[in-house]
Coordinates of C-alpha atoms in Angstrom, one line a residue:
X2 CA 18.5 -11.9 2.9
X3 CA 20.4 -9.9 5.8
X4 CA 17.9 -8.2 8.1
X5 CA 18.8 -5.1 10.3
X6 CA 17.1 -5.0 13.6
X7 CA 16.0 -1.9 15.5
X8 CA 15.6 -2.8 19.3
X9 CA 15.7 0.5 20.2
X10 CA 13.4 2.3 17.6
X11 CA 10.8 -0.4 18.0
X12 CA 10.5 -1.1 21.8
X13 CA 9.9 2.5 21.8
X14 CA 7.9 2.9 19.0
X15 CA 4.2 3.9 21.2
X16 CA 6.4 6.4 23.0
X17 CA 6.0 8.6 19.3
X18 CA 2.2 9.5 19.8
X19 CA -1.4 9.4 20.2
X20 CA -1.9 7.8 23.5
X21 CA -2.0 9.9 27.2
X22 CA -2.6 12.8 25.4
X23 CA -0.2 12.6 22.7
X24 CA -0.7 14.0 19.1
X25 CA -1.0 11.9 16.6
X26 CA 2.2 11.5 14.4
X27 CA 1.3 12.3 10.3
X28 CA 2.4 9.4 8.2
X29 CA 4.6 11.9 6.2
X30 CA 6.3 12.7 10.1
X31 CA 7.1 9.3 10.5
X32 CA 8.6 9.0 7.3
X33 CA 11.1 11.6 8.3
X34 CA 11.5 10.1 11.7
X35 CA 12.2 6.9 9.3
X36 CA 14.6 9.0 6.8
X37 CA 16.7 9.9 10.0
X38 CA 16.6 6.3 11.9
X39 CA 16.9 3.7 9.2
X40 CA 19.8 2.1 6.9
X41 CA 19.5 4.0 3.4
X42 CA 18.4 0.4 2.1
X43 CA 15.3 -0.2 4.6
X44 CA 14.5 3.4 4.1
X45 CA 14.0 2.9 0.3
X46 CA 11.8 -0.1 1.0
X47 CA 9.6 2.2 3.0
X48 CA 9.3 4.2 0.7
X49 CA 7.8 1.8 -1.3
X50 CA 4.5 2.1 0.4
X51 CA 4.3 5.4 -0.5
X52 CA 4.5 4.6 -4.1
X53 CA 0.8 4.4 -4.8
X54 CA 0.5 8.0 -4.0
X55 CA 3.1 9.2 -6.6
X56 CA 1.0 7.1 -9.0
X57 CA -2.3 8.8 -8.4
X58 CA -0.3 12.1 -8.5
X59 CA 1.4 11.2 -11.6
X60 CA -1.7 10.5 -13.3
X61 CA -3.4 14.2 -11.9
X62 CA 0.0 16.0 -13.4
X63 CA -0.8 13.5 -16.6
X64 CA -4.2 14.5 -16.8
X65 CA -3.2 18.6 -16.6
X66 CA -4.9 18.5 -12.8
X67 CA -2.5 20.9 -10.8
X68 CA -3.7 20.9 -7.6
X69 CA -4.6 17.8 -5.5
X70 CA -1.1 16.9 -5.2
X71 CA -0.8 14.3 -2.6
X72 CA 2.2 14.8 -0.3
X73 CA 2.3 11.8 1.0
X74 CA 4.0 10.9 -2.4
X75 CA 7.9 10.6 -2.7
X76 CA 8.3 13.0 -5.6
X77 CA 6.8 16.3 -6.0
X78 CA 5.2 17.9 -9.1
X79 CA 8.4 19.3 -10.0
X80 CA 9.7 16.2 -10.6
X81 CA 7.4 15.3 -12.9
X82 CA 7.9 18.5 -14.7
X83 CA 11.8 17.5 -14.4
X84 CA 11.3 13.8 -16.1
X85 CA 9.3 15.2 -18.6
X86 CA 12.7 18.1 -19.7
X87 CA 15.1 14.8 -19.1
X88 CA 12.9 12.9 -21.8
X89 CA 12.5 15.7 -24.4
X90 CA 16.1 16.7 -23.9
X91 CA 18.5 15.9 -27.1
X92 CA 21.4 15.0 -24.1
X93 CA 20.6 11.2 -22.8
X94 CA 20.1 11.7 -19.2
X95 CA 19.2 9.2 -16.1
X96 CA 15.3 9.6 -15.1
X97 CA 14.5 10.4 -11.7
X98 CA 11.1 8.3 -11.5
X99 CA 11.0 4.9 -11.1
X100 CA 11.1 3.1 -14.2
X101 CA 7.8 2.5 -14.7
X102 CA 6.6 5.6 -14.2
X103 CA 9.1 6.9 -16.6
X104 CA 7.8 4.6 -19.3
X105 CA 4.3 6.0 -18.4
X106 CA 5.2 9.5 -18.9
X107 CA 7.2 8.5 -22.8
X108 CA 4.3 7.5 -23.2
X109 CA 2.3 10.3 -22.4
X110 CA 4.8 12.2 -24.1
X111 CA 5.0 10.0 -28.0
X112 CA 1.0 10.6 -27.5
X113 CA 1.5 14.5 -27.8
X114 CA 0.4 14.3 -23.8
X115 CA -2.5 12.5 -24.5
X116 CA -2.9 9.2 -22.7
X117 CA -6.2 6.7 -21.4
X118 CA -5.9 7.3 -18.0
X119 CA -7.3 4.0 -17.3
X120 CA -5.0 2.3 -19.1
X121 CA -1.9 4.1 -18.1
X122 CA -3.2 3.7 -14.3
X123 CA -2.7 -0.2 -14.8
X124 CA 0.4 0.4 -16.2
X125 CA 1.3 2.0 -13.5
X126 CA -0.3 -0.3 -10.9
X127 CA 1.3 -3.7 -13.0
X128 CA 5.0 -1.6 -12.7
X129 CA 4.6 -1.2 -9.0
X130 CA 3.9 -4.4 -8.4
X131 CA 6.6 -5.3 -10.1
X132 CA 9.2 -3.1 -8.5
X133 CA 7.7 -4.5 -5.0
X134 CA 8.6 -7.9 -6.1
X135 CA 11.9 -6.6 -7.3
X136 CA 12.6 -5.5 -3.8
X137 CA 13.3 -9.0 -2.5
X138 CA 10.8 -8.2 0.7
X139 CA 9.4 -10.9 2.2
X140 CA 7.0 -8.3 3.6
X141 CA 6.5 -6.0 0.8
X142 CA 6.1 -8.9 -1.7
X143 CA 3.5 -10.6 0.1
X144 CA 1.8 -7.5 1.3
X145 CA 1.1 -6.3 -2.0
X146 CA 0.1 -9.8 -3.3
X147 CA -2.7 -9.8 -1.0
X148 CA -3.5 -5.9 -1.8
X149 CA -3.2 -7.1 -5.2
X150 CA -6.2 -9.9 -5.2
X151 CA -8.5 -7.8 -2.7
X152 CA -8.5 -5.2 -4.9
X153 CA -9.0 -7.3 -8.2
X154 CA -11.8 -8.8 -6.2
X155 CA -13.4 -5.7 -5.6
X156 CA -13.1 -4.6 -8.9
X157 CA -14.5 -7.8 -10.2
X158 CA -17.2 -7.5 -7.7
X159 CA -18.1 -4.1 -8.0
X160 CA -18.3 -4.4 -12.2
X161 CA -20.9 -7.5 -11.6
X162 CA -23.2 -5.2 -9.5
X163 CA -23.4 -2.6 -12.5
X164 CA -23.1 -5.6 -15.3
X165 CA -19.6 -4.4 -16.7
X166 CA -17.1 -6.4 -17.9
X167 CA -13.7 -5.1 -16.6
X168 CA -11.9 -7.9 -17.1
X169 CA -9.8 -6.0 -18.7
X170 CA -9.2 -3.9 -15.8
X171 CA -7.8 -6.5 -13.5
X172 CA -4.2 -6.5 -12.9
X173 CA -1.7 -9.2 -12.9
X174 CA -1.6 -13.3 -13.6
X175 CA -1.5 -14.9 -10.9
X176 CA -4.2 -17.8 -10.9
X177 CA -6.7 -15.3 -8.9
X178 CA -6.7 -12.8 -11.7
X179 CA -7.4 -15.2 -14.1
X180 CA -10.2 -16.6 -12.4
X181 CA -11.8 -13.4 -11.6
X182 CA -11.2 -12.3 -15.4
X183 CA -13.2 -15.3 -16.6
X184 CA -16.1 -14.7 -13.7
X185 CA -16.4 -10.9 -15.1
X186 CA -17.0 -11.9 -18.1
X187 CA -19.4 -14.4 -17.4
X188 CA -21.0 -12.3 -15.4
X189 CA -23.6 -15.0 -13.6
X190 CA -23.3 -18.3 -12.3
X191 CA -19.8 -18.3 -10.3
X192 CA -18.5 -19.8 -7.6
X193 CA -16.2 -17.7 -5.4
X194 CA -12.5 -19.2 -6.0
X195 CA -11.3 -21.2 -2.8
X196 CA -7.8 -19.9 -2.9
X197 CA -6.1 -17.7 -1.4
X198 CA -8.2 -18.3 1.6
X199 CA -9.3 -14.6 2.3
X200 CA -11.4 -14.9 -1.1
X201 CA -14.7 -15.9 0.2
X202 CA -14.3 -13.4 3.0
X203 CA -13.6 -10.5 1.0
X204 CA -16.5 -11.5 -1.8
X205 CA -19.0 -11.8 1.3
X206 CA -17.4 -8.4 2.3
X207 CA -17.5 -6.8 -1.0
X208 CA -21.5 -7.6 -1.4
X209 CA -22.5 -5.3 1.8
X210 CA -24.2 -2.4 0.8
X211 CA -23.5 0.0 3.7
X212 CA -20.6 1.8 2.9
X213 CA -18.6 2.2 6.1
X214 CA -19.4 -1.2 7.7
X215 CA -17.7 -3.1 4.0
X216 CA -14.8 -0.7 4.3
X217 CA -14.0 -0.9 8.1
X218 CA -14.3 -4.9 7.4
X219 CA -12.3 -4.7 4.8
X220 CA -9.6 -3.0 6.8
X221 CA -10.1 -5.5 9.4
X222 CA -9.2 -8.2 6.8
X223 CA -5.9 -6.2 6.3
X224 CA -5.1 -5.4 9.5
X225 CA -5.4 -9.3 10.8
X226 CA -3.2 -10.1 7.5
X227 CA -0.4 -7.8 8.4
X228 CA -0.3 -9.3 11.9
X229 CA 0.2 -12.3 10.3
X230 CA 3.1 -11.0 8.2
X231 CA 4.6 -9.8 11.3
X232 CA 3.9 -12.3 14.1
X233 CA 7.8 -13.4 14.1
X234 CA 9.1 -10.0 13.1
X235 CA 9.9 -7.9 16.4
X236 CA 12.8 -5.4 15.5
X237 CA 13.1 -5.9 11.7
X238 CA 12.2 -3.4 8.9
X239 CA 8.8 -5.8 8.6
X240 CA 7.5 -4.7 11.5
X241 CA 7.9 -1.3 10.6
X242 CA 6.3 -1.7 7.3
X243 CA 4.1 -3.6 9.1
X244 CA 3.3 -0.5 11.7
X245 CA 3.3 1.9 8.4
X246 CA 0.7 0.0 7.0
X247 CA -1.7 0.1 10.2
X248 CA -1.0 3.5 11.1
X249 CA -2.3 4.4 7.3
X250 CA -5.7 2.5 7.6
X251 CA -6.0 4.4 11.8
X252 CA -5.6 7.6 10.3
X253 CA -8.0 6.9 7.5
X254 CA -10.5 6.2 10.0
X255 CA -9.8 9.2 11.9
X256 CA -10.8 11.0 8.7
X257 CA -13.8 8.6 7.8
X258 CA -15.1 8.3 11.1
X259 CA -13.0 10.1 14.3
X260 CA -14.5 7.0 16.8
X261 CA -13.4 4.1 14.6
X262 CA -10.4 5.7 14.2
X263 CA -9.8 6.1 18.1
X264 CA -10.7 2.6 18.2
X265 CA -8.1 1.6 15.5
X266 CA -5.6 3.8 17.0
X267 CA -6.2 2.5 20.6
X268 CA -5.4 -0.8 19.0
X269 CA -2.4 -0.1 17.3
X270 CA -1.1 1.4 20.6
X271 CA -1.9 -2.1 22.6
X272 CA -0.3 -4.4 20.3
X273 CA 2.7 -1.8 20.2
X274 CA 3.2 -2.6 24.1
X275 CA 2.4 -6.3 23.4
X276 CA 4.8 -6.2 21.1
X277 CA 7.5 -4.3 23.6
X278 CA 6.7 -6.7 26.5
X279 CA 7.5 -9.6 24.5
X280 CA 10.8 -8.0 22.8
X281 CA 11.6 -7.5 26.5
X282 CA 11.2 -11.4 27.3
X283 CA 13.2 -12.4 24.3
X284 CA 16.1 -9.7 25.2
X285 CA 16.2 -11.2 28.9
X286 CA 16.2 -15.2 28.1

């Protein structure tokens, strides 16, 4: 696939906040920053990672909740209210949501707007998936893959500590989900699946009762995964997504827990200027 680079936008990248002082830049004023920098096509990949708020607001407007709405999503309340005219109007018209979303709402709507929420919210999770792999992102695909199986695997996990069977609840087919379906409902007597590699980790991960510590571990797991993604990627829209990505779980932890959030942000900020002094070697040889 052709790939865009951003020399400029990326070797400058730590120059847009929270180091010597700086304030630190809101995920939804780097999306504008984005919206005004990048080719229409990367922009509408980033945007992609903002999907999973539109789905958790979708399911609040769903469920008759009014306020809560996330703004971090890409469409507002209105345009739910705007998809829902379109698909009782007599005059065929083009949706505005993404297409699994829309199916969601017909849904919602043949049910005389009543829906399972549980089952309409891995509807929604199995469509974005789907539209991620639709995308033809290296990035995006195999981003979501992973965020796919960590969070069947905490599901999974999470059910055998309360002894629930949610296999049910577990998105997808790939060869994890399947094996995790058949451990929930055995419930006992499992062995933790050897692949994808990051499974034992996360199960260890997933059985730690203090709260903070699992979650700031499991971040870590993501955090070293997206480097990964990204070790060859130095101007491309990957390492932006990339960036997105980290900046989401810093500023999460600046919520959670304002030191592991300076910690995470520091962090982002030296492999930013890592990341510049090596752009700068490749540029000059």
């Amino acid at each position: 696939m052709f790939k865009r680079y951003y020399h400029c936008f990326i070797a400058g990248l730590f120059d847009l906040g929270f180091d010597d002082g700086k304030s630190i830049p809101t995920l939804e004023d780097f999306r504008s920053e984005l919206k005004e920098i990048l080719h229409p096509d990367d922009f509408r990949l980033a945007t992609c990672l903002f999907l999973p708020y539109d789905n958790r607001n979708l399911l609040k407007f769903l469920s008759g909740k009014s306020d809560g709405h996330d703004l971090l999503g890409n469409f507002s309340v209105e345009d739910f209210e705007e998809q829902v005219r379109i698909l009782d109007s007599i005059i065929k018209e083009n949706g505005i949501l993404p297409a699994y979303m829309v199916e969601v709402v017909r849904e919602w709507i043949a049910a005389e707007k009543n829906i399972d929420l549980i089952a309409a919210e891995k509807k929604l999770t199995e469509g974005y998936y789907s539209l991620v792999n639709e995308t033809g992102n290296t990035f995006l695909r195999k981003w979501y893959a992973f965020e796919l199986d960590l969070n069947n695997i905490l599901v999974m996990k999470n059910s055998m500590d309360l002894g629930l069977d949610t296999s049910e609840q577990i998105v997808g087919s790939n060869q994890l989900a399947e094996e995790l379906r058949v451990i929930s409902r055995r419930k006992s007597d499992f062995r933790v699946p050897p692949e994808p590699d990051y499974a034992t980790s996360v199960f260890n991960i997933a059985g730690e009762n203090e709260f903070l510590e699992r979650e700031m571990k499991i971040d870590i797991v993501r955090w070293n995964y997206i480097n990964d993604l990204i070790f060859f990627e130095y101007f491309t829209i990957e390492f932006i997504l990339g960036y997105m990505v980290k900046l989401s779980i810093a500023l999460r932890w600046k919520n959670l827990d304002p030191d592991r959030g300076e910690e995470m942000l520091k962090l982002l900020v030296s492999e930013l200027k890592e990341t510049n002094d090596k752009s700068k070697e490749i540029e000059q040889n």
